Amino acid sequence: MVKYISSYFSYIIMGKIISTRRSNAGLIFEIEVGHEEARALKGNYDDIYLFSENVAEFNTNVSSRGKNSVTKYFLIPRHLRSKIDWQCKVGCQKIENENNIFFIYIVDKTGLKVF
């Protein structure tokens, strides 16, 4: 199964790729999703990101701080931190399915977005 995340909404659409073909611009994926998933897009078919939970590239940890370790921090692997402007705006989405919770952080590199 493949997860599709809309950049506008906080949900996961489960679907599957049923065919691919090449075009001048890249690849064209033909996907199959259920009626409920298609309705959840509310007509927004642009700015859709495709990912699979099976291709996580980096292992990382969660750090606990404070009284009774109630404050949690997602740690960014050291080699990924070098080009981040720490004064930038950051947005976050929490997306859940029956087995996992996905936290998607959006770091605005331009400084123009308001989350």
Tab-separated table of N, CA, C and O in Angstrom, residues 21-101:
chain	number	residue	atom	x	y	z
A	21	ARG	N	3.706	4.684	-16.369
A	21	ARG	CA	4.224	4.849	-17.723
A	21	ARG	C	5.068	6.111	-17.760
A	21	ARG	O	4.931	6.985	-16.914
A	22	ARG	N	5.938	6.194	-18.725
A	22	ARG	CA	6.834	7.332	-18.846
A	22	ARG	C	6.179	8.463	-19.637
A	22	ARG	O	5.372	8.223	-20.513
A	23	SER	N	6.572	9.677	-19.288
A	23	SER	CA	6.191	10.844	-20.080
A	23	SER	C	7.429	11.717	-20.208
A	23	SER	O	8.458	11.442	-19.595
A	24	ASN	N	7.340	12.790	-20.968
A	24	ASN	CA	8.477	13.694	-21.123
A	24	ASN	C	8.851	14.349	-19.798
A	24	ASN	O	10.003	14.668	-19.555
A	25	ALA	N	7.875	14.548	-18.923
A	25	ALA	CA	8.116	15.217	-17.642
A	25	ALA	C	8.546	14.255	-16.542
A	25	ALA	O	8.988	14.685	-15.493
A	26	GLY	N	8.411	12.958	-16.736
A	26	GLY	CA	8.766	11.996	-15.694
A	26	GLY	C	7.943	10.735	-15.827
A	26	GLY	O	7.817	10.165	-16.892
A	27	LEU	N	7.337	10.311	-14.723
A	27	LEU	CA	6.486	9.126	-14.701
A	27	LEU	C	5.051	9.517	-14.415
A	27	LEU	O	4.796	10.448	-13.656
A	28	ILE	N	4.142	8.776	-14.985
A	28	ILE	CA	2.720	8.953	-14.701
A	28	ILE	C	2.262	7.723	-13.919
A	28	ILE	O	2.416	6.593	-14.384
A	29	PHE	N	1.749	7.968	-12.713
A	29	PHE	CA	1.224	6.888	-11.886
A	29	PHE	C	-0.285	6.857	-12.011
A	29	PHE	O	-0.943	7.879	-11.874
A	30	GLU	N	-0.821	5.687	-12.254
A	30	GLU	CA	-2.262	5.490	-12.179
A	30	GLU	C	-2.524	4.851	-10.831
A	30	GLU	O	-1.949	3.807	-10.506
A	31	ILE	N	-3.369	5.495	-10.020
A	31	ILE	CA	-3.599	5.017	-8.658
A	31	ILE	C	-5.049	4.582	-8.485
A	31	ILE	O	-5.937	5.029	-9.202
A	32	GLU	N	-5.239	3.726	-7.519
A	32	GLU	CA	-6.583	3.285	-7.153
A	32	GLU	C	-6.798	3.597	-5.682
A	32	GLU	O	-6.016	3.182	-4.831
A	33	VAL	N	-7.821	4.393	-5.400
A	33	VAL	CA	-8.204	4.702	-4.021
A	33	VAL	C	-9.703	4.490	-3.891
A	33	VAL	O	-10.431	4.507	-4.879
A	34	GLY	N	-10.158	4.307	-2.677
A	34	GLY	CA	-11.583	4.126	-2.425
A	34	GLY	C	-12.350	5.432	-2.565
A	34	GLY	O	-11.766	6.522	-2.626
A	35	HIS	N	-13.675	5.337	-2.597
A	35	HIS	CA	-14.532	6.527	-2.738
A	35	HIS	C	-14.335	7.504	-1.592
A	35	HIS	O	-14.281	8.711	-1.794
A	36	GLU	N	-14.214	6.987	-0.375
A	36	GLU	CA	-14.042	7.861	0.789
A	36	GLU	C	-12.741	8.649	0.696
A	36	GLU	O	-12.698	9.840	0.989
A	37	GLU	N	-11.674	7.981	0.285
A	37	GLU	CA	-10.387	8.653	0.139
A	37	GLU	C	-10.436	9.725	-0.944
A	37	GLU	O	-9.896	10.809	-0.790
A	38	ALA	N	-11.092	9.423	-2.040
A	38	ALA	CA	-11.202	10.402	-3.127
A	38	ALA	C	-12.020	11.616	-2.688
A	38	ALA	O	-11.660	12.758	-2.994
A	39	ARG	N	-13.094	11.396	-1.946
A	39	ARG	CA	-13.907	12.515	-1.454
A	39	ARG	C	-13.132	13.374	-0.463
A	39	ARG	O	-13.308	14.584	-0.391
A	40	ALA	N	-12.233	12.741	0.306
A	40	ALA	CA	-11.475	13.474	1.313
A	40	ALA	C	-10.557	14.525	0.688
A	40	ALA	O	-10.197	15.497	1.341
A	41	LEU	N	-10.176	14.357	-0.565
A	41	LEU	CA	-9.334	15.353	-1.230
A	41	LEU	C	-10.078	16.651	-1.535
A	41	LEU	O	-9.457	17.675	-1.805
A	42	LYS	N	-11.401	16.607	-1.516
A	42	LYS	CA	-12.243	17.789	-1.745
A	42	LYS	C	-11.866	18.519	-3.030
A	42	LYS	O	-11.823	19.737	-3.081
A	43	GLY	N	-11.552	17.747	-4.059
A	43	GLY	CA	-11.241	18.340	-5.354
A	43	GLY	C	-9.817	18.851	-5.506
A	43	GLY	O	-9.461	19.366	-6.561
A	44	ASN	N	-8.985	18.728	-4.489
A	44	ASN	CA	-7.597	19.190	-4.567
A	44	ASN	C	-6.717	18.064	-5.099
A	44	ASN	O	-6.363	17.149	-4.366
A	45	TYR	N	-6.362	18.156	-6.353
A	45	TYR	CA	-5.536	17.121	-6.962
A	45	TYR	C	-4.121	17.605	-7.243
A	45	TYR	O	-3.326	16.886	-7.822
A	46	ASP	N	-3.803	18.815	-6.840
A	46	ASP	CA	-2.444	19.338	-6.965
A	46	ASP	C	-1.783	19.317	-5.591
A	46	ASP	O	-2.447	19.233	-4.568
A	47	ASP	N	-0.477	19.419	-5.573
A	47	ASP	CA	0.298	19.447	-4.330
A	47	ASP	C	0.042	18.216	-3.464
A	47	ASP	O	-0.156	18.307	-2.262
A	48	ILE	N	0.041	17.067	-4.084
A	48	ILE	CA	-0.117	15.797	-3.384
A	48	ILE	C	1.250	15.144	-3.323
A	48	ILE	O	1.962	15.070	-4.318
A	49	TYR	N	1.649	14.683	-2.131
A	49	TYR	CA	2.944	14.057	-1.941
A	49	TYR	C	2.764	12.565	-1.764
A	49	TYR	O	1.839	12.118	-1.094
A	50	LEU	N	3.649	11.810	-2.346
A	50	LEU	CA	3.582	10.363	-2.327
A	50	LEU	C	4.726	9.833	-1.463
A	50	LEU	O	5.864	10.258	-1.618
A	51	PHE	N	4.427	8.941	-0.539
A	51	PHE	CA	5.482	8.313	0.238
A	51	PHE	C	5.048	6.919	0.664
A	51	PHE	O	3.872	6.568	0.618
A	52	SER	N	6.028	6.143	1.049
A	52	SER	CA	5.772	4.822	1.596
A	52	SER	C	6.491	4.722	2.927
A	52	SER	O	7.647	5.127	3.048
A	53	GLU	N	5.845	4.181	3.916
A	53	GLU	CA	6.474	4.032	5.228
A	53	GLU	C	7.622	3.030	5.194
A	53	GLU	O	8.433	2.978	6.107
A	54	ASN	N	7.735	2.281	4.126
A	54	ASN	CA	8.769	1.249	4.023
A	54	ASN	C	10.102	1.765	3.501
A	54	ASN	O	11.032	0.986	3.333
A	55	VAL	N	10.215	3.063	3.224
A	55	VAL	CA	11.468	3.608	2.706
A	55	VAL	C	12.055	4.685	3.604
A	55	VAL	O	12.696	5.598	3.134
A	56	ALA	N	11.874	4.568	4.890
A	56	ALA	CA	12.495	5.518	5.822
A	56	ALA	C	14.004	5.405	5.672
A	56	ALA	O	14.572	4.319	5.770
A	57	GLU	N	14.668	6.533	5.420
A	57	GLU	CA	16.099	6.523	5.130
A	57	GLU	C	16.980	6.608	6.365
A	57	GLU	O	18.115	6.158	6.337
A	58	PHE	N	16.493	7.222	7.428
A	58	PHE	CA	17.344	7.490	8.579
A	58	PHE	C	16.666	7.029	9.865
A	58	PHE	O	15.474	7.230	10.049
A	59	ASN	N	17.450	6.454	10.737
A	59	ASN	CA	16.971	6.140	12.077
A	59	ASN	C	17.229	7.348	12.964
A	59	ASN	O	18.233	8.023	12.829
A	60	THR	N	16.328	7.618	13.858
A	60	THR	CA	16.496	8.715	14.795
A	60	THR	C	15.821	8.348	16.102
A	60	THR	O	15.296	7.243	16.241
A	61	ASN	N	15.805	9.264	17.032
A	61	ASN	CA	15.257	8.978	18.355
A	61	ASN	C	14.345	10.104	18.820
A	61	ASN	O	14.306	11.177	18.225
A	62	VAL	N	13.673	9.841	19.908
A	62	VAL	CA	12.878	10.845	20.594
A	62	VAL	C	13.580	11.116	21.911
A	62	VAL	O	13.953	10.195	22.630
A	63	SER	N	13.779	12.392	22.219
A	63	SER	CA	14.438	12.789	23.461
A	63	SER	C	13.381	13.253	24.459
A	63	SER	O	12.404	13.897	24.083
A	64	SER	N	13.567	12.911	25.718
A	64	SER	CA	12.651	13.326	26.783
A	64	SER	C	13.345	14.314	27.703
A	64	SER	O	14.512	14.131	28.055
A	65	ARG	N	12.628	15.349	28.115
A	65	ARG	CA	13.169	16.356	29.026
A	65	ARG	C	12.084	16.754	30.017
A	65	ARG	O	10.909	16.494	29.825
A	66	GLY	N	12.514	17.443	31.059
A	66	GLY	CA	11.571	18.017	32.014
A	66	GLY	C	11.136	17.053	33.094
A	66	GLY	O	11.542	15.897	33.155
A	67	LYS	N	10.265	17.555	33.943
A	67	LYS	CA	9.755	16.777	35.070
A	67	LYS	C	8.978	15.572	34.551
A	67	LYS	O	8.077	15.697	33.723
A	68	ASN	N	9.336	14.413	35.026
A	68	ASN	CA	8.730	13.142	34.621
A	68	ASN	C	8.828	12.887	33.118
A	68	ASN	O	8.015	12.160	32.553
A	69	SER	N	9.789	13.536	32.450
A	69	SER	CA	10.027	13.355	31.003
A	69	SER	C	8.783	13.607	30.159
A	69	SER	O	8.528	12.908	29.193
A	70	VAL	N	7.995	14.602	30.542
A	70	VAL	CA	6.757	14.856	29.811
A	70	VAL	C	6.969	15.623	28.503
A	70	VAL	O	6.121	15.587	27.620
A	71	THR	N	8.099	16.325	28.349
A	71	THR	CA	8.382	17.039	27.106
A	71	THR	C	9.168	16.122	26.188
A	71	THR	O	10.181	15.552	26.576
A	72	LYS	N	8.687	15.966	24.949
A	72	LYS	CA	9.330	15.075	23.984
A	72	LYS	C	9.819	15.905	22.794
A	72	LYS	O	9.153	16.845	22.358
A	73	TYR	N	10.980	15.532	22.275
A	73	TYR	CA	11.561	16.175	21.105
A	73	TYR	C	11.898	15.109	20.071
A	73	TYR	O	12.513	14.099	20.401
A	74	PHE	N	11.498	15.353	18.820
A	74	PHE	CA	11.945	14.502	17.731
A	74	PHE	C	13.320	14.998	17.321
A	74	PHE	O	13.495	16.172	17.004
A	75	LEU	N	14.304	14.121	17.331
A	75	LEU	CA	15.666	14.516	17.020
A	75	LEU	C	15.915	14.447	15.514
A	75	LEU	O	15.571	13.460	14.867
A	76	ILE	N	16.490	15.502	14.974
A	76	ILE	CA	16.876	15.532	13.567
A	76	ILE	C	18.285	14.959	13.487
A	76	ILE	O	19.183	15.433	14.196
A	77	PRO	N	18.506	13.950	12.644
A	77	PRO	CA	19.860	13.393	12.543
A	77	PRO	C	20.886	14.494	12.248
A	77	PRO	O	20.617	15.422	11.480
A	78	ARG	N	22.035	14.395	12.861
A	78	ARG	CA	23.065	15.437	12.811
A	78	ARG	C	23.414	15.852	11.383
A	78	ARG	O	23.529	17.038	11.079
A	79	HIS	N	23.559	14.906	10.483
A	79	HIS	CA	23.970	15.245	9.120
A	79	HIS	C	22.869	15.945	8.314
A	79	HIS	O	23.135	16.478	7.244
A	80	LEU	N	21.659	15.999	8.813
A	80	LEU	CA	20.574	16.701	8.128
A	80	LEU	C	20.360	18.123	8.654
A	80	LEU	O	19.572	18.878	8.101
A	81	ARG	N	21.036	18.493	9.715
A	81	ARG	CA	20.811	19.786	10.365
A	81	ARG	C	21.557	20.949	9.739
A	81	ARG	O	21.217	22.099	9.987
A	82	SER	N	22.572	20.696	8.962
A	82	SER	CA	23.508	21.748	8.563
A	82	SER	C	22.891	22.882	7.742
A	82	SER	O	23.325	24.015	7.850
A	83	LYS	N	21.897	22.619	6.930
A	83	LYS	CA	21.350	23.658	6.053
A	83	LYS	C	20.005	24.193	6.520
A	83	LYS	O	19.255	24.757	5.744
A	84	ILE	N	19.692	24.042	7.787
A	84	ILE	CA	18.409	24.513	8.303
A	84	ILE	C	18.591	25.871	8.968
A	84	ILE	O	19.460	26.053	9.810
A	85	ASP	N	17.759	26.819	8.569
A	85	ASP	CA	17.725	28.123	9.219
A	85	ASP	C	16.827	27.973	10.442
A	85	ASP	O	15.626	27.787	10.322
A	86	TRP	N	17.402	28.058	11.628
A	86	TRP	CA	16.653	27.790	12.844
A	86	TRP	C	15.698	28.909	13.216
A	86	TRP	O	14.965	28.802	14.182
A	87	GLN	N	15.650	29.988	12.449
A	87	GLN	CA	14.692	31.065	12.674
A	87	GLN	C	13.479	30.925	11.744
A	87	GLN	O	12.597	31.765	11.762
A	88	CYS	N	13.442	29.883	10.944
A	88	CYS	CA	12.378	29.710	9.953
A	88	CYS	C	11.072	29.247	10.606
A	88	CYS	O	11.042	28.794	11.741
A	89	LYS	N	10.000	29.366	9.868
A	89	LYS	CA	8.693	28.894	10.321
A	89	LYS	C	8.586	27.397	10.042
A	89	LYS	O	9.078	26.908	9.040
A	90	VAL	N	7.907	26.696	10.957
A	90	VAL	CA	7.742	25.253	10.824
A	90	VAL	C	6.277	24.912	11.047
A	90	VAL	O	5.658	25.379	11.999
A	91	GLY	N	5.725	24.105	10.151
A	91	GLY	CA	4.373	23.591	10.299
A	91	GLY	C	4.439	22.098	10.585
A	91	GLY	O	5.457	21.451	10.327
A	92	CYS	N	3.380	21.554	11.118
A	92	CYS	CA	3.363	20.134	11.458
A	92	CYS	C	1.978	19.554	11.215
A	92	CYS	O	0.970	20.223	11.431
A	93	GLN	N	1.958	18.331	10.733
A	93	GLN	CA	0.712	17.580	10.592
A	93	GLN	C	0.875	16.265	11.341
A	93	GLN	O	1.940	15.651	11.300
A	94	LYS	N	-0.175	15.842	12.006
A	94	LYS	CA	-0.196	14.530	12.645
A	94	LYS	C	-1.198	13.692	11.877
A	94	LYS	O	-2.355	14.079	11.721
A	95	ILE	N	-0.738	12.569	11.390
A	95	ILE	CA	-1.567	11.700	10.572
A	95	ILE	C	-1.509	10.304	11.183
A	95	ILE	O	-0.429	9.817	11.499
A	96	GLU	N	-2.651	9.695	11.358
A	96	GLU	CA	-2.691	8.373	11.984
A	96	GLU	C	-3.399	7.368	11.098
A	96	GLU	O	-4.328	7.714	10.381
A	97	ASN	N	-2.934	6.134	11.165
A	97	ASN	CA	-3.706	5.012	10.656
A	97	ASN	C	-3.806	3.994	11.776
A	97	ASN	O	-3.441	4.296	12.916
A	98	GLU	N	-4.249	2.809	11.493
A	98	GLU	CA	-4.461	1.859	12.574
A	98	GLU	C	-3.160	1.363	13.215
A	98	GLU	O	-3.166	0.940	14.369
A	99	ASN	N	-2.025	1.469	12.520
A	99	ASN	CA	-0.765	0.935	13.051
A	99	ASN	C	0.291	1.978	13.380
A	99	ASN	O	1.223	1.679	14.121
A	100	ASN	N	0.209	3.172	12.806
A	100	ASN	CA	1.293	4.150	12.931
A	100	ASN	C	0.754	5.558	13.134
A	100	ASN	O	-0.388	5.857	12.777
A	101	ILE	N	1.612	6.390	13.672
A	101	ILE	CA	1.366	7.831	13.714
A	101	ILE	C	2.485	8.473	12.910
A	101	ILE	O	3.664	8.184	13.127
